[in-house]
Coordinates of C-alpha atoms and ligand atoms in Angstrom, one line a residue:
X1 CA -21.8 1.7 28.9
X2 CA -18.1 1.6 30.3
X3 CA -16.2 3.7 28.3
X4 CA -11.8 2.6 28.3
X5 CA -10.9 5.8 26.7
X6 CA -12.7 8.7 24.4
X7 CA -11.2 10.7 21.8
X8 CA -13.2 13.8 22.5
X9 CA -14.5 16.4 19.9
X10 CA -12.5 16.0 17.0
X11 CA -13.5 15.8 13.5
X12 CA -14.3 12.4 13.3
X13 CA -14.8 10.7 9.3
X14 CA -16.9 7.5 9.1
X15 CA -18.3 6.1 6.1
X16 CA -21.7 7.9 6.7
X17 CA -19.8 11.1 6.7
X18 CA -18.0 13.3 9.4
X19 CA -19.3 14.7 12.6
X20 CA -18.1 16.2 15.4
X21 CA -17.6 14.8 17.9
X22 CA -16.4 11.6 20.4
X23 CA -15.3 7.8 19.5
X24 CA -16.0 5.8 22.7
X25 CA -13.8 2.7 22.8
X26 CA -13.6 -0.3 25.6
X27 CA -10.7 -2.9 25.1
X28 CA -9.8 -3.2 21.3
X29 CA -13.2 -1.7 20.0
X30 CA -14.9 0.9 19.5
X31 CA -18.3 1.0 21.0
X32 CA -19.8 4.4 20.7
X33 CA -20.0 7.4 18.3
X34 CA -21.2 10.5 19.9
X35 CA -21.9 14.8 20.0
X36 CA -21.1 14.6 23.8
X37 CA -20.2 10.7 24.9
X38 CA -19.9 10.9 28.9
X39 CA -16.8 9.6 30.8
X40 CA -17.1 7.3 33.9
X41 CA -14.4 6.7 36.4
X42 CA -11.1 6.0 35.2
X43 CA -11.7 6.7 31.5
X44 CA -9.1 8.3 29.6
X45 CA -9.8 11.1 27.7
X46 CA -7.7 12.6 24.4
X47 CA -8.4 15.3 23.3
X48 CA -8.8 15.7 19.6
X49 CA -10.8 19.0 19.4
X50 CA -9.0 20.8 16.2
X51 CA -8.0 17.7 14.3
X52 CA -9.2 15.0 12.1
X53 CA -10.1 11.7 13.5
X54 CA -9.4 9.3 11.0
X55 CA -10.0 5.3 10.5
X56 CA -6.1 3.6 10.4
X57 CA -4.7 3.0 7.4
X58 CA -4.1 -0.1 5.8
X59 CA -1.1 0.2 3.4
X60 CA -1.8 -3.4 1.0
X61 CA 1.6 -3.4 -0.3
X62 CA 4.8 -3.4 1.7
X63 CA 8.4 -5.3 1.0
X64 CA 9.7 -5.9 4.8
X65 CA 12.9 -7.4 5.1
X66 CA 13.3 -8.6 1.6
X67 CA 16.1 -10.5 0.2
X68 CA 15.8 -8.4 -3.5
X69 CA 18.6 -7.3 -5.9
X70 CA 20.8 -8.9 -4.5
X71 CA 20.6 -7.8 -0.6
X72 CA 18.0 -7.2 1.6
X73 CA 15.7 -4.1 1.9
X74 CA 16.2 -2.1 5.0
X75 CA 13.0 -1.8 6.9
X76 CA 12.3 -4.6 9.3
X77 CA 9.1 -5.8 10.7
X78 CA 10.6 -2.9 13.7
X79 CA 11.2 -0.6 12.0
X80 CA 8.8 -0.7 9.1
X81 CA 5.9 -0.8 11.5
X82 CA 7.5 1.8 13.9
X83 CA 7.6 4.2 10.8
X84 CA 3.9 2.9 9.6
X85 CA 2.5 3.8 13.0
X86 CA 3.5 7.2 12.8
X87 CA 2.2 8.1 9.8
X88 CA -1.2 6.5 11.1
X89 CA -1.0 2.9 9.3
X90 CA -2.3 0.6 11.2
X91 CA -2.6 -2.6 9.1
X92 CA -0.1 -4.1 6.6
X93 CA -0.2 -6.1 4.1
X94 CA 3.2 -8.0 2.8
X95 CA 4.5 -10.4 -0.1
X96 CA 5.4 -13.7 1.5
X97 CA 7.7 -15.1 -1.3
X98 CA 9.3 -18.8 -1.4
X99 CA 12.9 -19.3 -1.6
X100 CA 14.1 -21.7 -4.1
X101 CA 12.2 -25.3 -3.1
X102 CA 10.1 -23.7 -0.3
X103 CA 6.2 -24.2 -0.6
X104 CA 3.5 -21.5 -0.3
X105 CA 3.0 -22.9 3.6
X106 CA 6.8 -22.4 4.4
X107 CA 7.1 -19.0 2.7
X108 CA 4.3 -17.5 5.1
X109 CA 6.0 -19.4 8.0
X110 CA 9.0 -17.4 7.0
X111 CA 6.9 -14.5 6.7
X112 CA 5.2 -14.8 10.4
X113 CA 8.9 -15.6 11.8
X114 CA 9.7 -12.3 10.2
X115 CA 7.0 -10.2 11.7
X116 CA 7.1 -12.1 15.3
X117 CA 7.9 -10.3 17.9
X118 CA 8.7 -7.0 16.1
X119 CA 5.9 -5.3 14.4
X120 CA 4.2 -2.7 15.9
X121 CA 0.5 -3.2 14.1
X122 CA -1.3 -5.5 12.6
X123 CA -0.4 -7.3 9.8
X124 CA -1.1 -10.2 6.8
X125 CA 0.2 -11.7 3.9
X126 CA -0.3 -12.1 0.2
X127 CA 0.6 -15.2 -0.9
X128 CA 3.5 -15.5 -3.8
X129 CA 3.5 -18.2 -6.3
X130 CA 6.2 -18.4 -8.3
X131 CA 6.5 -21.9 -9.6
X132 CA 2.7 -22.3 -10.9
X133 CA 3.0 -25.9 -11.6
X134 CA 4.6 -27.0 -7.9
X135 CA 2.4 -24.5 -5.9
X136 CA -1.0 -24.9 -7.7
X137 CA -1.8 -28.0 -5.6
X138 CA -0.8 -25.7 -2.3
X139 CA -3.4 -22.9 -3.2
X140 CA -6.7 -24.6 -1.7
X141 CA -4.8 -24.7 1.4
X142 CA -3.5 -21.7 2.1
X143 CA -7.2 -20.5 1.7
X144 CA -7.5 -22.8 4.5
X145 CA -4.9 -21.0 6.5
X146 CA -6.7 -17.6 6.3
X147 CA -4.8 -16.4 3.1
X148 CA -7.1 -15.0 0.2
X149 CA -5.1 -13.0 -1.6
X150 CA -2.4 -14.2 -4.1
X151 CA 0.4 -12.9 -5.7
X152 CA 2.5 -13.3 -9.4
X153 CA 5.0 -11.1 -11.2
X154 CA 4.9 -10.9 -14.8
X155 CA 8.7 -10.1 -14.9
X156 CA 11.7 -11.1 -12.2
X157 CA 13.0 -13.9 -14.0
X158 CA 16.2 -13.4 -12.8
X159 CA 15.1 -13.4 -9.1
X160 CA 13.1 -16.9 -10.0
X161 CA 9.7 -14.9 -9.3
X162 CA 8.4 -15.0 -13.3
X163 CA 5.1 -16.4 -14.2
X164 CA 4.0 -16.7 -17.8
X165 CA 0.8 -16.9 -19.1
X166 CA 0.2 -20.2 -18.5
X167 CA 0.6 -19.8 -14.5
X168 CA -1.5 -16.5 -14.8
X169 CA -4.5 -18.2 -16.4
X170 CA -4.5 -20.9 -14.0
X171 CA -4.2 -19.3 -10.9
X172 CA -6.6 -17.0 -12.0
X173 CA -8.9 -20.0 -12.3
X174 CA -8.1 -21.2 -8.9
X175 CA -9.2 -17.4 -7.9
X176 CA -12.2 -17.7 -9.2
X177 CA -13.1 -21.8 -7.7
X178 CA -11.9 -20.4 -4.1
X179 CA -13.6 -17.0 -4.1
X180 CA -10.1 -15.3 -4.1
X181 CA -8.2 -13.1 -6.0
X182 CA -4.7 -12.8 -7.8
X183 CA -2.4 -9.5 -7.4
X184 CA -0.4 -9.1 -10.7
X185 CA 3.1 -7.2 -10.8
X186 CA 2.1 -6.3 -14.7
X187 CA 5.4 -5.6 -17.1
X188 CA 6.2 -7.1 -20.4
X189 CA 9.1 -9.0 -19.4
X190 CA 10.4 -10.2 -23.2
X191 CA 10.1 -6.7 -24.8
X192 CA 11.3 -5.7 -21.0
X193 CA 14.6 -7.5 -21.7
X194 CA 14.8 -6.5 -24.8
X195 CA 14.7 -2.7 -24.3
X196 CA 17.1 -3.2 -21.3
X197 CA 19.8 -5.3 -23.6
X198 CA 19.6 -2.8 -26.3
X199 CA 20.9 0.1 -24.0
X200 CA 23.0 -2.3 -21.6
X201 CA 26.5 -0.3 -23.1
X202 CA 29.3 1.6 -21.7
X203 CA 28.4 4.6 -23.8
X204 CA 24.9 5.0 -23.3
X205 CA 25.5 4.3 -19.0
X206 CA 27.7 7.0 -19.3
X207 CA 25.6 9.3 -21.2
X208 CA 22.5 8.6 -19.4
X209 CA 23.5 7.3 -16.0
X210 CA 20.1 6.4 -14.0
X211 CA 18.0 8.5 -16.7
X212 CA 18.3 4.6 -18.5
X213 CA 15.5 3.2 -15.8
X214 CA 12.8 5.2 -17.4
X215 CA 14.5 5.3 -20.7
X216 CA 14.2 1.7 -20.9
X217 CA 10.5 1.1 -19.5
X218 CA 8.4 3.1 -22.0
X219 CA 4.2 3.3 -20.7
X220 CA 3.2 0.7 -23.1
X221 CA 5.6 -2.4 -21.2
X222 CA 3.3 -1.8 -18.5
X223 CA 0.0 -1.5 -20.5
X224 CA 0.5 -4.4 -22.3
X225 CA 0.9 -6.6 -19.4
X226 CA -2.2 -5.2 -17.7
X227 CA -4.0 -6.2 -21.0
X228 CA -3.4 -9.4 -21.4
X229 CA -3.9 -9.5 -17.6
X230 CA -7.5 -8.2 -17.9
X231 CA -7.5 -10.8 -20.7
X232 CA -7.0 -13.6 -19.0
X233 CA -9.2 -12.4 -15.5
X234 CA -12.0 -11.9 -18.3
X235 CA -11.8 -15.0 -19.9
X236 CA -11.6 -17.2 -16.1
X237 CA -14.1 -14.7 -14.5
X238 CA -10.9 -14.9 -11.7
X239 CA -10.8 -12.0 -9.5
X240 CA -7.7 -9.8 -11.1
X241 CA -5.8 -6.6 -9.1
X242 CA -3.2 -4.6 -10.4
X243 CA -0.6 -3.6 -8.2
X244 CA 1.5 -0.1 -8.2
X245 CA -0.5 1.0 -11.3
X246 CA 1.5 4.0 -13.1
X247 CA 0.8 4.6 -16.0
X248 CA -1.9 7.1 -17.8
X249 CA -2.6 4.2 -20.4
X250 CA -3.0 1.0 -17.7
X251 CA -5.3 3.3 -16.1
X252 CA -7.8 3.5 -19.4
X253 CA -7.4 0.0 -19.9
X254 CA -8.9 -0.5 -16.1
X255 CA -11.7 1.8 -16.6
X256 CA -13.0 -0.1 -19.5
X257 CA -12.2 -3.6 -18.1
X258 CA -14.3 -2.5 -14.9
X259 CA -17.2 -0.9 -17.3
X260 CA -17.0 -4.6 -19.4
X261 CA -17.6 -6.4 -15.7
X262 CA -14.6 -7.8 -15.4
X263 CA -13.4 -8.2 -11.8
X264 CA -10.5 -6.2 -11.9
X265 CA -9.7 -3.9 -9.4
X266 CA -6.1 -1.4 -9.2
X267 CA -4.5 0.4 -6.4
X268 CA -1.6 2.6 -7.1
X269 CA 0.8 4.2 -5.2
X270 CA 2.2 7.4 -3.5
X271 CA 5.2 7.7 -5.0
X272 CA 3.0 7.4 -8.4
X273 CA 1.1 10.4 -7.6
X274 CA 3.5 12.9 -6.3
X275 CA 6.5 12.3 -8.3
X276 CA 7.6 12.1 -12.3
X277 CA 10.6 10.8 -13.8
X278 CA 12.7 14.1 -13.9
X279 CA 14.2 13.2 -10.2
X280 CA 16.3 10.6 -12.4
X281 CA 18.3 14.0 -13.6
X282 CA 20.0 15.1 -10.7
X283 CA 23.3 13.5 -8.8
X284 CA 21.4 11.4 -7.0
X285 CA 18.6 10.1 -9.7
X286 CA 19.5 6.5 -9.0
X287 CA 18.4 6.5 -5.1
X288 CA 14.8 7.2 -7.0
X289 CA 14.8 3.5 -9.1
X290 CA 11.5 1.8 -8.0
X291 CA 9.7 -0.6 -10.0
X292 CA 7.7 0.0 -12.3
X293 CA 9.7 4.0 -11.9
X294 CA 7.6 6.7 -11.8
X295 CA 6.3 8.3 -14.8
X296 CA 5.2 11.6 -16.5
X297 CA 3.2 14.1 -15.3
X298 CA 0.1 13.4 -17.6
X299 CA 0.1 10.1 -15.6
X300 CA 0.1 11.4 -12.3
X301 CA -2.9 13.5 -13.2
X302 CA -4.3 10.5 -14.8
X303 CA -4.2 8.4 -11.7
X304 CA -5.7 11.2 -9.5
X305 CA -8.6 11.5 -11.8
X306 CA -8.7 7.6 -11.4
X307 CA -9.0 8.1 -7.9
X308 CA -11.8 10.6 -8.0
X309 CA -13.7 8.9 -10.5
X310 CA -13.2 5.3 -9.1
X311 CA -10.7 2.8 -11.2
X312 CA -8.2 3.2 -9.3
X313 CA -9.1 2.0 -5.5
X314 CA -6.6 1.6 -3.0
X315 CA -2.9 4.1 -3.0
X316 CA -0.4 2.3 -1.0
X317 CA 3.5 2.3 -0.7
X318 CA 5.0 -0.9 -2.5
X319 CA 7.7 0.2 0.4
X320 CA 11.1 -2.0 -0.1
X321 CA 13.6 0.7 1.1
X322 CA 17.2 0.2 0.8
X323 CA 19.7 3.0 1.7
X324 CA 22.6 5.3 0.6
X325 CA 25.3 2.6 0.7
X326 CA 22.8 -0.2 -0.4
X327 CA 22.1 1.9 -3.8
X328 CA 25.3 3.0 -4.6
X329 CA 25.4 -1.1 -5.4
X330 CA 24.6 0.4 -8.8
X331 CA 28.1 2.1 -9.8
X332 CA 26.9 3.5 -12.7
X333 CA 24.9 0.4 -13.9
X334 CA 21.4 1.4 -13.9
X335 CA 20.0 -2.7 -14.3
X336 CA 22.3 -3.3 -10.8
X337 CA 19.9 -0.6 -8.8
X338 CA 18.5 -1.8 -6.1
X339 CA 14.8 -1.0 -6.7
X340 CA 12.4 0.2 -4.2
X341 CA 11.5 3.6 -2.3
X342 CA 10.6 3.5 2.0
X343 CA 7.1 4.9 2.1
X344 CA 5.0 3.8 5.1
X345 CA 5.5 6.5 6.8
X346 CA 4.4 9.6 4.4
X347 CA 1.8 7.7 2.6
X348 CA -0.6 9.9 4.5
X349 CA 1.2 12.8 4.9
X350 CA 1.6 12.9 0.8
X351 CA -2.0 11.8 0.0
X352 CA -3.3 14.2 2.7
X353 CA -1.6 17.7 1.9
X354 CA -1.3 16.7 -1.8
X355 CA -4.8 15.3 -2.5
X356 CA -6.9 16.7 0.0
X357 CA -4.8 20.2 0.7
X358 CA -4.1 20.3 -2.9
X359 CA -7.6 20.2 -3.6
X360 CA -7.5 16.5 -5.8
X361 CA -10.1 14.6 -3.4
X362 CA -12.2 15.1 -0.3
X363 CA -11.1 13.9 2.9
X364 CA -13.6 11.4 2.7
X365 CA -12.1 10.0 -0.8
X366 CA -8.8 9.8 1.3
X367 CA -10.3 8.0 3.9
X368 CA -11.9 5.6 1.3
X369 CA -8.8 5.1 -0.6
X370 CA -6.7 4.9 2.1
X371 CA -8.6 2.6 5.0
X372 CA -12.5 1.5 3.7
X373 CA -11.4 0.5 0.2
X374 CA -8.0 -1.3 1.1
X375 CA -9.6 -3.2 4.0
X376 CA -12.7 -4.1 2.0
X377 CA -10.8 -5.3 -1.4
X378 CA -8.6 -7.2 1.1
X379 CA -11.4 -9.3 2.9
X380 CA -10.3 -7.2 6.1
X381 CA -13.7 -5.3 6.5
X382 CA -15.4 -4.3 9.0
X383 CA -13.0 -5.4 11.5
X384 CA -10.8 -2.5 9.8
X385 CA -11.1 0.4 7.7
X386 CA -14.1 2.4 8.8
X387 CA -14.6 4.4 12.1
X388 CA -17.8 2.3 13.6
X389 CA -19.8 0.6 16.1
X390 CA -18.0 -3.1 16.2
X391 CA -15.0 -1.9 14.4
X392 CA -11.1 -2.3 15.5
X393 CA -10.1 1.1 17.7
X394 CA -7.3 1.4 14.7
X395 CA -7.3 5.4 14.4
X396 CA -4.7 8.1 12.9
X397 CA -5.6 11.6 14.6
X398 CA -4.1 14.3 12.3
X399 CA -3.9 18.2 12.7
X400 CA -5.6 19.9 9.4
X401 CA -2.8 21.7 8.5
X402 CA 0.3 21.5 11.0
X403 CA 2.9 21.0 8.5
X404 CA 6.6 19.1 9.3
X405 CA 9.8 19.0 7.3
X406 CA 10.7 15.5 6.0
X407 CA 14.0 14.6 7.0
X408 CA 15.5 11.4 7.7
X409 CA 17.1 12.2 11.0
X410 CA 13.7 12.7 12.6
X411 CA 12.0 9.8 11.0
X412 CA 11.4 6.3 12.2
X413 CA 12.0 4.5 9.0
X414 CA 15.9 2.8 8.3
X415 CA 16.3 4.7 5.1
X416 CA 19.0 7.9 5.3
X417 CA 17.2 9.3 2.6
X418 CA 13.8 10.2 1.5
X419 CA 12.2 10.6 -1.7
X420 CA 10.6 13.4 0.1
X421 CA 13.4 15.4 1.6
X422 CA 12.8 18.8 2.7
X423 CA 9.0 18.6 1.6
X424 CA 6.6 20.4 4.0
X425 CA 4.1 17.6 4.7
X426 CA 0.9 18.0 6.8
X427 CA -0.8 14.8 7.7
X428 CA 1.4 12.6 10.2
X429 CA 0.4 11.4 13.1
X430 CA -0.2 13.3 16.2
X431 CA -1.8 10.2 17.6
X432 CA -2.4 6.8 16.8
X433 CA -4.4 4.1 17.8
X434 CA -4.2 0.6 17.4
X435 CA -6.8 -1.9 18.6
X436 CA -7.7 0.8 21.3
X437 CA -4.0 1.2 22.1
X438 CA -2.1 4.5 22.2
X439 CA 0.9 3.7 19.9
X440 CA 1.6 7.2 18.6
X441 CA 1.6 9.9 21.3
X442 CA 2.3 13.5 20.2
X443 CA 3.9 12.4 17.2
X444 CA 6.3 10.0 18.7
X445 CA 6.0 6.2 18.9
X446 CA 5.1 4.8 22.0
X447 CA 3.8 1.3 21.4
X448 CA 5.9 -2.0 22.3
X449 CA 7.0 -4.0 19.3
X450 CA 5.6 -7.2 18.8
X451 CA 2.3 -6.1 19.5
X452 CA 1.0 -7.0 16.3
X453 CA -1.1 -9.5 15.8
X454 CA -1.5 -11.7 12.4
X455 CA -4.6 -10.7 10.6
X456 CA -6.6 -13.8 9.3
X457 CA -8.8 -14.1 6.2
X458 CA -12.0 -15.7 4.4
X459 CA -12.9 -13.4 1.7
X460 CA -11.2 -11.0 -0.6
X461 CA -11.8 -9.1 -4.2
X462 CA -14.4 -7.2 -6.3
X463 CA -17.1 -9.8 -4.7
X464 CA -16.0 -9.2 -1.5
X465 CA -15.5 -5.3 -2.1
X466 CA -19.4 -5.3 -3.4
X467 CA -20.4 -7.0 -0.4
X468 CA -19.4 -4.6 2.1
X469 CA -20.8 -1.5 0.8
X470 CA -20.8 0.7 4.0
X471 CA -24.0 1.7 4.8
X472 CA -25.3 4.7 6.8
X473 CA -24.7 4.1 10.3
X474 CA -27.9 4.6 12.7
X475 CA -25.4 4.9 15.9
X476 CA -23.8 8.1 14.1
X477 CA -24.8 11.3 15.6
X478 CA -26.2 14.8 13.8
X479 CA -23.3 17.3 13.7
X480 CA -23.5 18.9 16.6
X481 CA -24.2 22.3 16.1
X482 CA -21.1 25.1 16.1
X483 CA -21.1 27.4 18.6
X484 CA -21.1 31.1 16.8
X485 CA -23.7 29.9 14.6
X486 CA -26.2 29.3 17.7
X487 CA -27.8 32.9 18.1
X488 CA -24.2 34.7 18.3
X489 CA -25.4 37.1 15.7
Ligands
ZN1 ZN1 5.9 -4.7 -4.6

């Protein structure tokens, strides 16, 4: 077989396990896994001999270019993608969201404009609904269109993004009649806006500055909306997933929804499971304001367990960055923050040295949580995900333990901060690959924008997740046998 290009001799983690050894790609695919694949004329060969070869990863939840809090977040379909790609993702997934009047069709026209002719990698849509009764007659056709997943916010009433109940049990109906599934931004907006009003005074912003965001958002506003989510998914049978799960509590509430059979799946994300809500202490506590914020440190153990033990599925970013000058909007007001963190691209540097250096999960968990799991939930399997015979060449080649400092200056992404300053992360990209393309070369982006291609859809959720259990792959080799342990001694 012609071989394009081999990545020779690195570590290489598929869904049967990891091997030593060669991924033979020709055009966008890859077409052979190896011990020793040959090279013909003209193939090209990169060497990955002391490094982990590992499938792209899809990150399910990113804000690009969002008008939100009144201005709009600062990573573009460039630069988002630019930063993606060189902390190996290769797929994203992003909210299109209609302006007043617009219908579901328009907002993912606005959506594709967007990511035309800038992004880097691959890319999707969820679908936003956020006036239930005008969009429910658009649903059946955006299925048409190759959109399965959809998307509602239990709070946002301010931005015009609010669904109530009655929205939630009806899409969730829709979900179940198309095969589809609903994403849920779970708060309890009443008691929300009620805790928020209560501490809304001069005083208490000047005793407590930004320390009011997680003052103001105790575990249970997010518990109770995932409840009453679960509710309603249980009572439709309509495919349910929580998005940016945080909270210890939300997490148990999962675990026994999913024990119950109801089709509920979570993801959480990064920032979730590396961070707690003392950064809101220092100077610059405010720059930190996502939503929901980032909790205590019994939740971030709670969610890693969930990852190890299996409620919690997917870790993405829920990027939506916004910089210095944007969040200084806030002038001591903690409710005029602009909310969101950039995160593409350390979302595997974090959940690399913190879960798999840090001893949390196996490098095959992170593959699972960051590519399989993602691209299977998402109806995006097997074209992406998984290192294998038929798949996308989408692949993130990282040293094992080559740390970098994260700073700003050196970093692709449009923010001049980081949550992350100054941490020592191993886990970014020395190369990646997208659709057999070299797009990351020695840690620096090479690939031409607009490259990315629009990812269409048929399937999506726990069904679809169930369906495409990996299975052993006959094509991958036996570990080739090391060296020193062949008769050395
Ligand atoms: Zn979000």
């Amino acid at each position: 077989m012609r071989l394009d290009r081999i990545i020779k001799g690195g570590n290489v983690v598929t869904p049967a396990g990891t091997f030593t050894g060669d991924v033979g790609i020709a055009g966008e695919k890859i077409v052979a896994l190896g011990a020793e694949l040959e090279a013909g004329p003209g193939t090209d060969v990169i060497d990955a001999s002391g490094h982990h070869v590992l499938p792209g990863v899809l990150d399910v939840h990113v804000h690009l270019e969002l008008p939100f809090c009144g201005t709009v977040s600062a990573d573009d379909y460039r630069t988002g993608t630019r930063a993606g790609a060189r902390g190996g993702v290769t797929t994203v997934i992003d909210f299109a969201i209609p302006y007043a009047g617009d219908s579901l069709s328009q907002a993912a026209d606005n959506w594709l404009r967007k990511a035309e002719g800038k992004a880097l990698i691959d890319y999707t849509f969820h679908i936003c609904i956020t006036r239930y009764a005008e969009h429910k007659p658009q649903i059946k056709g955006m299925v048409d269109r190759g959109f399965t997943t959809f998307k509602e916010f239990m709070i946002y009433e301010s931005e015009g993004w609010q669904s109530d109940d009655r929205a939630l049990f009806g899409t969730l109906e829709q979900m179940r009649e198309h095969g589809t599934m609903l994403l849920v931004h779970a708060e309890s907006a009443r008691v929300l806006d009620e805790l928020i009003a209560r501490h809304h005074t001069p005083e208490l912003m000047t005793r407590y500055g930004a320390r009011l965001h997680p003052m103001t958002r105790p575990n249970f506003v997010e518990a109770e909306a995932i409840q009453r989510a679960v509710q309603w998914s249980e009572a439709t049978g309509g495919q349910l997933y929580i998005v940016h799960l945080s909270t210890a509590e939300g997490t148990d509430i999962i675990r026994a929804a999913q024990a119950r059979g109801v089709p509920v799946l979570a993801e959480t994300c990064a920032q979730y499971l590396v961070l707690d809500d003392s950064v809101f202490e220092g100077k610059d506590g405010h720059l930190f304001a996502c939503c929901p914020q980032v909790k205590k440190p019994k939740d971030v153990e709670r969610l890693w367990k969930g990852l190890h033990d299996g409620e919690v599925s997917v870790v993405s970013t829920d990027t939506c960055t916004f910089t210095r000058e944007q969040k200084a909007m806030w002038d001591g007001d903690w409710t005029k923050i602009p909310m969101g963190l950039p995160g593409l691209e350390t979302l595997l540097p974090l959940v690399y040295t913190h879960g798999v250096l840090g001893g949390r999960i196996t490098l095959d968990e992170l593959a699972m949580k960051l590519s399989t799991n993602p691209a299977r939930i998402m109806g995006l399997y097997p074209r992406k995900g998984a290192i294998m015979v038929g798949a996308d060449a989408d692949l993130a080649i990282i040293h094992p333990n080559a740390s970098r400092t994260v700073s700003p200056s050196t970093m692709e992404t449009n923010a001049d901060w980081s949550p992350y300053e100054g941490w020592e992360l191993a886990g970014f990209a020395r190369t990646t690959l997208s659709r057999g393309e070299v797009i990351v070369d020695g840690y620096k982006v090479v690939g031409r924008e607009g490259r990315g291609q629009w990812l269409p859809r048929t399937s999506a959720g726990l069904e679809a997740f169930q369906a495409s259990r990996p299975e052993p792959i006959p094509e991958a080799p036996a570990p080739k046998p090391r060296a020193a342990a062949a008769g050395a001694r």
